[in-house]
C-alpha positions in Angstrom: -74.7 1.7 1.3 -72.2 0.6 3.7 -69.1 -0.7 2.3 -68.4 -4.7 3.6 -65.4 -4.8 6.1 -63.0 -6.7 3.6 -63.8 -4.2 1.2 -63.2 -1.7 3.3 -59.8 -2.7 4.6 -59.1 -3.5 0.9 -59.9 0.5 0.0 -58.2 2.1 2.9 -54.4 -0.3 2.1 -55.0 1.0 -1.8 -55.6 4.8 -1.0 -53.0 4.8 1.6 -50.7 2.9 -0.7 -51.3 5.4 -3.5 -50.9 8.5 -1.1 -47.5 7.0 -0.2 -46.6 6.8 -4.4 -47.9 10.1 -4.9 -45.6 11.7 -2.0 -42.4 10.5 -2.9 -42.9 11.4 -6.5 -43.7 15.2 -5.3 -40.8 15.1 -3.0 -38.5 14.0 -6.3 -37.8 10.7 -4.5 -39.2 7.5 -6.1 -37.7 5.1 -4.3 -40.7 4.1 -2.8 -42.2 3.7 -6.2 -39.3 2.1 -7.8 -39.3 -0.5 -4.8 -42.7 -1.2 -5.6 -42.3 -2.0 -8.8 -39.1 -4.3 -8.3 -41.3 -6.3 -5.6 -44.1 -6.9 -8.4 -41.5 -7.9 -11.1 -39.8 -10.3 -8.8 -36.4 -11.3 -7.6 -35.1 -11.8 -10.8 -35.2 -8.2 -12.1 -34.0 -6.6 -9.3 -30.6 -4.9 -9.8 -27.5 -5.6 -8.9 -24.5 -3.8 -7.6 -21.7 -4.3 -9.6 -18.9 -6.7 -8.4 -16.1 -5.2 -6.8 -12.7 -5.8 -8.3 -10.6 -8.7 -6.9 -7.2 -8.0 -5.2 -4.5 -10.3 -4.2 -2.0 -10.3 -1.8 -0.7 -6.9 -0.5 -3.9 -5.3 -3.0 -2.4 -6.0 -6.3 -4.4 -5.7 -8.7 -3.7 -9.1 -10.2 -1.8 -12.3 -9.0 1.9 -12.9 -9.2 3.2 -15.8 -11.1 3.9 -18.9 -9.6 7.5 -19.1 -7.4 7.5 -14.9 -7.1 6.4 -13.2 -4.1 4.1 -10.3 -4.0 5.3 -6.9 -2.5 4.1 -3.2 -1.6 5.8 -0.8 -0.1 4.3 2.8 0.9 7.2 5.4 1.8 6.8 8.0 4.8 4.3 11.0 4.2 6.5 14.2 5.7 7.0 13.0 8.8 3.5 12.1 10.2 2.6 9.1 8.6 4.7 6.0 8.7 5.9 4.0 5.8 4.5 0.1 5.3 6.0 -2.7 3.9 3.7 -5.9 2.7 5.1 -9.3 1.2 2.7 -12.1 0.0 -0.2 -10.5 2.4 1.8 -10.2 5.6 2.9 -6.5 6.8 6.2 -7.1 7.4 7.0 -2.9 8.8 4.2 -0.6 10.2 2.9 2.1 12.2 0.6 -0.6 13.6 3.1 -3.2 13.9 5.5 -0.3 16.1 8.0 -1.0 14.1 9.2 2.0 11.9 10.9 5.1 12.3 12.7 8.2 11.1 15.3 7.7 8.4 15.8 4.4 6.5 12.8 1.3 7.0 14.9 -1.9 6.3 13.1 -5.4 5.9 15.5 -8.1 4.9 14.1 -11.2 3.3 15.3 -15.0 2.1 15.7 -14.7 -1.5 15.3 -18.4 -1.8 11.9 -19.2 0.5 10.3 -15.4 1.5 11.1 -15.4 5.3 11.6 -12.2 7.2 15.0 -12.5 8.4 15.1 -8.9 9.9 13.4 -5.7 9.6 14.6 -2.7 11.6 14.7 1.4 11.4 17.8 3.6 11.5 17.3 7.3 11.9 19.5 9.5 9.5 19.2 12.6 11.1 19.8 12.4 14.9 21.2 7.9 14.9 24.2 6.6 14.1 25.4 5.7 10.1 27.4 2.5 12.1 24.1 0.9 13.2 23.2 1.0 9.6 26.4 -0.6 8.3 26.3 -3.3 11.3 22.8 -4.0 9.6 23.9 -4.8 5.9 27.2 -5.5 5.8 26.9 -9.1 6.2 24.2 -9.9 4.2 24.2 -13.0 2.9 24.1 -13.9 -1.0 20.4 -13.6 -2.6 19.0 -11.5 0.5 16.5 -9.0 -0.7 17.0 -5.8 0.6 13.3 -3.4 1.1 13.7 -0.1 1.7 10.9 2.3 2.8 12.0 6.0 3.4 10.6 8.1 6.5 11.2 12.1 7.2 14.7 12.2 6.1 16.7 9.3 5.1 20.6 10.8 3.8 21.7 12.8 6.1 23.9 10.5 8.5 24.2 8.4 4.8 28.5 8.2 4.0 30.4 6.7 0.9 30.1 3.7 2.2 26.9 3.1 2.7 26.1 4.3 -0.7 28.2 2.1 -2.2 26.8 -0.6 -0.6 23.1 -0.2 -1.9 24.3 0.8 -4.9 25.7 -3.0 -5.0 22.4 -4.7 -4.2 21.1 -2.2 -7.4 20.0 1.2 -6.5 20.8 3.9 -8.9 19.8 6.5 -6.4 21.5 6.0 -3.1 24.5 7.8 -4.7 22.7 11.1 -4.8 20.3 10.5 -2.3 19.4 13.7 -0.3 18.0 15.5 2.7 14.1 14.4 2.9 14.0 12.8 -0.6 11.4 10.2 -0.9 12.7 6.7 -1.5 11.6 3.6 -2.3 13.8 0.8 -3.3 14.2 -3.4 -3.3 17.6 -5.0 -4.0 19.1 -7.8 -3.7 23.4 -9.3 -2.4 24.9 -10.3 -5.7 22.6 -9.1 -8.4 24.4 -8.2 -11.5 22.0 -5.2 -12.7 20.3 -2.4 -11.9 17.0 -3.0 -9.5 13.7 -2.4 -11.5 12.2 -1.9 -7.7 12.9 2.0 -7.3 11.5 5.0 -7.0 12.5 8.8 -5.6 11.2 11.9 -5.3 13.3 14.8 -4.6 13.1 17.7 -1.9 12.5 20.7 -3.9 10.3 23.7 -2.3 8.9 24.4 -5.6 7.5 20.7 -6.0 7.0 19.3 -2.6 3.4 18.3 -1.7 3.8 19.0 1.4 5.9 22.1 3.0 8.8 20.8 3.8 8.2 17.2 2.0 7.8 15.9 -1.3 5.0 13.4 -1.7 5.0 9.8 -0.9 5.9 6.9 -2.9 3.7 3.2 -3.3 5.4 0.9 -5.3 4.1 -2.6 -6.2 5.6 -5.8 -7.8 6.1 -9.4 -8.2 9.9 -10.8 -7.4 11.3 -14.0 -8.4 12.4 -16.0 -6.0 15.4 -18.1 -6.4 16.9 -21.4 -6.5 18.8 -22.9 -3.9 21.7 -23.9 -6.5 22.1 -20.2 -7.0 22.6 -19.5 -2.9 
């Protein structure tokens, strides 16, 4: 007897349905299976992915308090990747941005409202330490100072430019060395030690890479200040 043509077309979408099932389980894949069965069940079982985890600005992993301003800043890898310096979610220094070189990446920064004021590089192998010194000399009370290292960031460093980041609260710039890693934020006219640094030193038994030690990402949330304290 002659199946009816509904039945039929009913027969062949069941047996080719069931040959697909039964391939994917012998090939050890059953996601045709599993698809299946999450179509049947309905929207409401299907799974989902888990939510990714929010960041705020510059990628912290959690929000700065109110009246602080948000900061990362990634030091030079060797000397083929450039160093970065974010505040509140703008890149203030980059390889993108063209603005970063060899030696020291300086941005300088409004204590009181977060503008850029300056950001510029000076290289302390081959440049000239009195470019630096014309840089932050005059800085004026409450400034903050970021400080992103690249390649080598001592050598062309004298007396008094150490003495004058150790005044806005480094405790490294003292000893600071050929192709050390730095990282550092300071400030004109704080009274302690900065809690913003980091450093790696130039060792061949320790480096990361040949001639480099690894690079440095350091993250934070600074307060601004008052006007009245200008």
């Amino acid at each position: 007897m002659r199946l009816a043509g509904p039945l039929r077309v009913v027969v062949i979408i069941l047996t080719a349905g069931l040959t697909w099932i039964l391939v994917s389980i012998l090939l050890g894949t059953q996601s045709g299976f599993s698809r299946l069965q999450q179509l049947l069940k309905g929207p409401d079982n299907i799974p989902t992915s888990e939510p990714r985890p929010k960041k705020y600005k510059c990628g912290l992993p959690r929000a700065c308090p109110d009246h602080s301003l948000a900061f990362r800043i990634t030091s030079g890898a060797a000397n083929v990747i450039g160093p970065k310096i974010c505040l509140e979610d703008k890149m203030l220094m980059s390889s993108v941005k063209n603005n970063v070189g060899r030696g020291l990446n300086i941005a300088l920064v409004n204590g009181v409202n977060g503008d850029l004021i300056d950001a510029k590089y000076f290289d302390m192998w081959a440049g000239d330490v009195n470019d630096l010194l014309k840089f932050i000399r005059p800085l004026h009370e409450g400034t903050l100072v970021f400080v992103a290292s690249y390649d080598d960031p001592a050598t062309k460093m004298n007396q008094e430019t150490r003495k004058i980041f150790s005044e806005l609260g480094s405790q490294i710039a003292k000893d600071l060395a050929f192709r050390d890693s730095w990282v550092f934020v300071g400030a004109k006219g704080v009274q302690d030690k900065s809690p913003f640094e980091q450093h790696v030193k130039n060792s061949k038994s320790s480096n990361k890479y040949e001639g480099w030690p690894e690079a440095l990402e350091m993250e934070g949330c600074i307060p601004l200040r008052t006007a009245e304290a200008q």
